[in-house]
Amino acid sequence: MSFLTRGPIDVSDLLESLAAPEVGGVVLFSGRVRNLNGGRAVAAIDYSAYETMAEEELGRIVQEASSRYPGVRVLVRHRLGRLVVGEVSVAVAAAHPHRGPAFDAARYVIEELKKRVPIWKCEEYVDGTREWVDPTRIGVQ
Amino acid sequence: MSFLTRGPIDVSDLLESLAAPEVGGVVLFSGRVRNLNGGRAVAAIDYSAYETMAEEELGRIVQEASSRYPGVRVLVRHRLGRLVVGEVSVAVAAAHPHRGPAFDAARYVIEELKKRVPIWKCEEYVDGTREWVDPTRIGVQ
Amino acid sequence: MNVRVLLFASAADAAGRSEVNLDLPDGARVSDLLAELSRLVHGRALASRPMVAVNARYAAPDTVLAAGDEVAVIPPVAGG
Amino acid sequence: MNVRVLLFASAADAAGRSEVNLDLPDGARVSDLLAELSRLVHGRALASRPMVAVNARYAAPDTVLAAGDEVAVIPPVAGG
């Protein structure tokens, strides 16, 4: 299973992959590079990862979601490389017969991904400087 | 604004409509006709509405979401007519600089839609019978 | 006064029609309209406790009606 | 014993390289490895309180290392 990709993420393709007669609700979260972070004007983000571990950790998170929300099917893609503002960096899609577990599973996966998966972003600002993003620093989100 | 449609719902189109430089997270909920409800094998669902009121009520719900989650942008489409298993009956998409309000707004809109918007479904079962769905009846969800 | 009543879904099936024109006394309320409607459809269930909308907004049973109002009987909704 | 240490992101920048081979006494723990690594990079901040992974799983500071382990220094993650 490969959760990481250097090419664009095709969210329609993820949604189609989850189509099944028993599915009543699908929740898709897509994260995009936005033009402002911590008050600074962002031009692009360079995503890098400890790839072997990131793949394994994402596999564990998907497994956890399946145990917590029985019957859910989850797909995840995270992009690596340099992305400009507006590009999709991550997509999580969750399908279930009912909407509640689909919402909860998608939320669970993106929250855990942000906490645990060894992926980093180096932000390139419009003023030409660049910096590693550290979400544990106060005031940065 | 027209929230109701008799043609297929194009979720990619909704996602593209929400693209903007300040957007960091987009949550899309899509509801599909599933093959089982209350233990019965469903073949299709015929959706009908009090259309003028449904449009107005959906407009009010979107307004409420915008007040509760400032900065969120929300799109909603609900399909009417006869849909077979697997077809998308409803889509709610919410965009925000941060993922939390995007998740919460999408959830708010679909929950309120199900409670308040005058839309009905007549389920056609595989055995040839049909019945109006009443979510207030015990045991039916 | 004359009030137009729209019926939907199971309520339309129960009444055998999707629209009714009712002649009601001035000052009639939503609850009066429901009582009159029940007589008209000879006790066929309209839906247990239907909601009512007046001019495309949900209205409480004590809402006073006016001539020309568009009233709708709303059986339990099931969108999504 | 020889242990391969991978450095990422700000930790790689601080150390000026993305990989280090460390010679550690048998029975060394993750905390010993971090101390040795700090000496090696002459106090350049590796990231305050980096996490450490051993063979692609997060490991506590008291985890005992074995020869051939792949250790990674994980600065605060920021995926999404």
Coordinates of N, CA and C in Angstrom, one line a residue, chain D residues 2-56:
Chain D
N2 N 27.4 -0.8 15.9 CA 27.2 0.3 15.0 C 25.7 0.5 14.8
V3 N 25.3 1.7 14.9 CA 23.9 2.1 14.7 C 23.8 3.2 13.6
R4 N 22.9 3.0 12.7 CA 22.6 4.0 11.6 C 21.6 4.9 12.1
V5 N 21.9 6.2 12.0 CA 20.9 7.2 12.5 C 20.5 8.1 11.3
L6 N 19.2 8.2 11.1 CA 18.7 9.0 10.0 C 18.2 10.3 10.6
L7 N 18.6 11.4 9.9 CA 18.2 12.8 10.4 C 17.3 13.4 9.3
F8 N 16.2 14.0 9.8 CA 15.2 14.6 8.9 C 15.0 16.1 9.2
A9 N 14.6 16.8 8.2 CA 14.0 18.1 8.3 C 15.0 19.0 9.1
S10 N 14.5 19.7 10.1 CA 15.3 20.7 10.8 C 16.5 20.0 11.5
A11 N 16.4 18.7 11.9 CA 17.5 17.9 12.5 C 18.6 17.7 11.5
A12 N 18.2 17.4 10.2 CA 19.2 17.2 9.2 C 19.9 18.6 8.9
D13 N 19.2 19.7 8.9 CA 19.8 21.0 8.7 C 20.7 21.3 9.8
A14 N 20.3 21.0 11.0 CA 21.2 21.4 12.2 C 22.5 20.6 12.2
A15 N 22.4 19.3 11.8 CA 23.6 18.5 11.7 C 24.4 18.6 10.5
G16 N 23.8 19.2 9.5 CA 24.5 19.4 8.2 C 24.6 18.1 7.4
R17 N 23.8 17.1 7.8 CA 23.8 15.9 7.0 C 22.5 15.1 7.4
S18 N 22.2 14.1 6.6 CA 20.9 13.4 6.7 C 21.1 12.0 7.3
E19 N 22.4 11.6 7.6 CA 22.6 10.3 8.1 C 23.9 10.3 8.9
V20 N 24.0 9.6 10.0 CA 25.2 9.4 10.8 C 25.3 8.0 11.2
N21 N 26.6 7.5 11.2 CA 26.8 6.2 11.8 C 27.4 6.3 13.1
L22 N 26.8 5.8 14.2 CA 27.4 6.0 15.5 C 27.8 4.6 16.1
D23 N 29.0 4.7 16.8 CA 29.5 3.5 17.4 C 29.1 3.7 18.9
L24 N 28.3 2.8 19.4 CA 27.8 2.9 20.8 C 28.1 1.6 21.5
P25 N 28.3 1.7 22.8 CA 28.5 0.5 23.7 C 27.3 -0.4 23.6
D26 N 27.5 -1.7 23.7 CA 26.4 -2.6 23.8 C 25.5 -2.2 24.9
G27 N 24.2 -2.4 24.7 CA 23.2 -2.1 25.8 C 22.8 -0.6 25.8
A28 N 23.4 0.2 24.9 CA 23.1 1.6 24.8 C 21.6 1.8 24.6
R29 N 21.1 2.9 25.2 CA 19.6 3.2 25.0 C 19.4 4.4 24.1
V30 N 18.2 4.7 23.8 CA 17.9 5.8 22.9 C 18.4 7.1 23.5
S31 N 18.3 7.3 24.8 CA 18.8 8.5 25.5 C 20.3 8.6 25.3
D32 N 21.0 7.5 25.4 CA 22.5 7.6 25.2 C 22.8 8.0 23.7
L33 N 22.1 7.5 22.8 CA 22.3 7.8 21.4 C 22.1 9.3 21.2
L34 N 21.0 9.9 21.8 CA 20.8 11.3 21.6 C 21.9 12.2 22.2
A35 N 22.4 11.7 23.4 CA 23.5 12.4 24.0 C 24.8 12.4 23.1
E36 N 25.0 11.3 22.6 CA 26.2 11.1 21.7 C 26.0 12.0 20.4
L37 N 24.8 12.0 19.9 CA 24.5 12.7 18.7 C 24.7 14.2 19.0
S38 N 24.3 14.7 20.1 CA 24.4 16.1 20.5 C 25.9 16.5 20.5
R39 N 26.7 15.7 21.1 CA 28.2 15.9 21.1 C 28.7 16.1 19.7
L40 N 28.3 15.1 18.9 CA 28.8 15.1 17.5 C 28.4 16.3 16.7
V41 N 27.3 16.9 16.9 CA 26.9 18.1 16.1 C 27.3 19.4 16.9
H42 N 28.1 19.2 17.9 CA 28.7 20.4 18.7 C 27.6 21.3 19.2
G43 N 26.6 20.7 19.8 CA 25.5 21.6 20.4 C 24.6 22.3 19.5
R44 N 24.7 22.1 18.2 CA 23.7 22.7 17.3 C 22.4 22.0 17.6
A45 N 21.4 22.8 17.8 CA 20.1 22.3 18.3 C 19.6 21.3 17.3
L46 N 19.2 20.1 17.7 CA 18.7 19.1 16.9 C 17.2 19.3 16.7
A47 N 16.6 20.1 17.5 CA 15.2 20.3 17.7 C 15.0 20.0 19.2
S48 N 14.3 20.9 19.8 CA 14.0 20.7 21.2 C 13.2 19.4 21.4
R49 N 13.7 18.5 22.2 CA 13.0 17.3 22.5 C 12.5 16.5 21.2
P50 N 13.4 16.1 20.4 CA 13.0 15.3 19.2 C 12.5 14.0 19.6
M51 N 11.5 13.5 18.8 CA 11.1 12.1 19.0 C 12.1 11.2 18.3
V52 N 12.1 9.9 18.7 CA 13.1 9.0 18.1 C 12.3 7.8 17.7
A53 N 12.6 7.3 16.5 CA 12.0 6.0 16.0 C 13.1 5.0 15.9
V54 N 12.8 3.8 16.3 CA 13.7 2.6 16.1 C 13.0 1.7 15.2
N55 N 13.6 1.4 14.1 CA 13.0 0.5 13.0 C 11.6 0.9 12.7
A56 N 11.5 2.2 12.4 CA 10.2 2.8 11.9 C 9.0 2.7 12.9

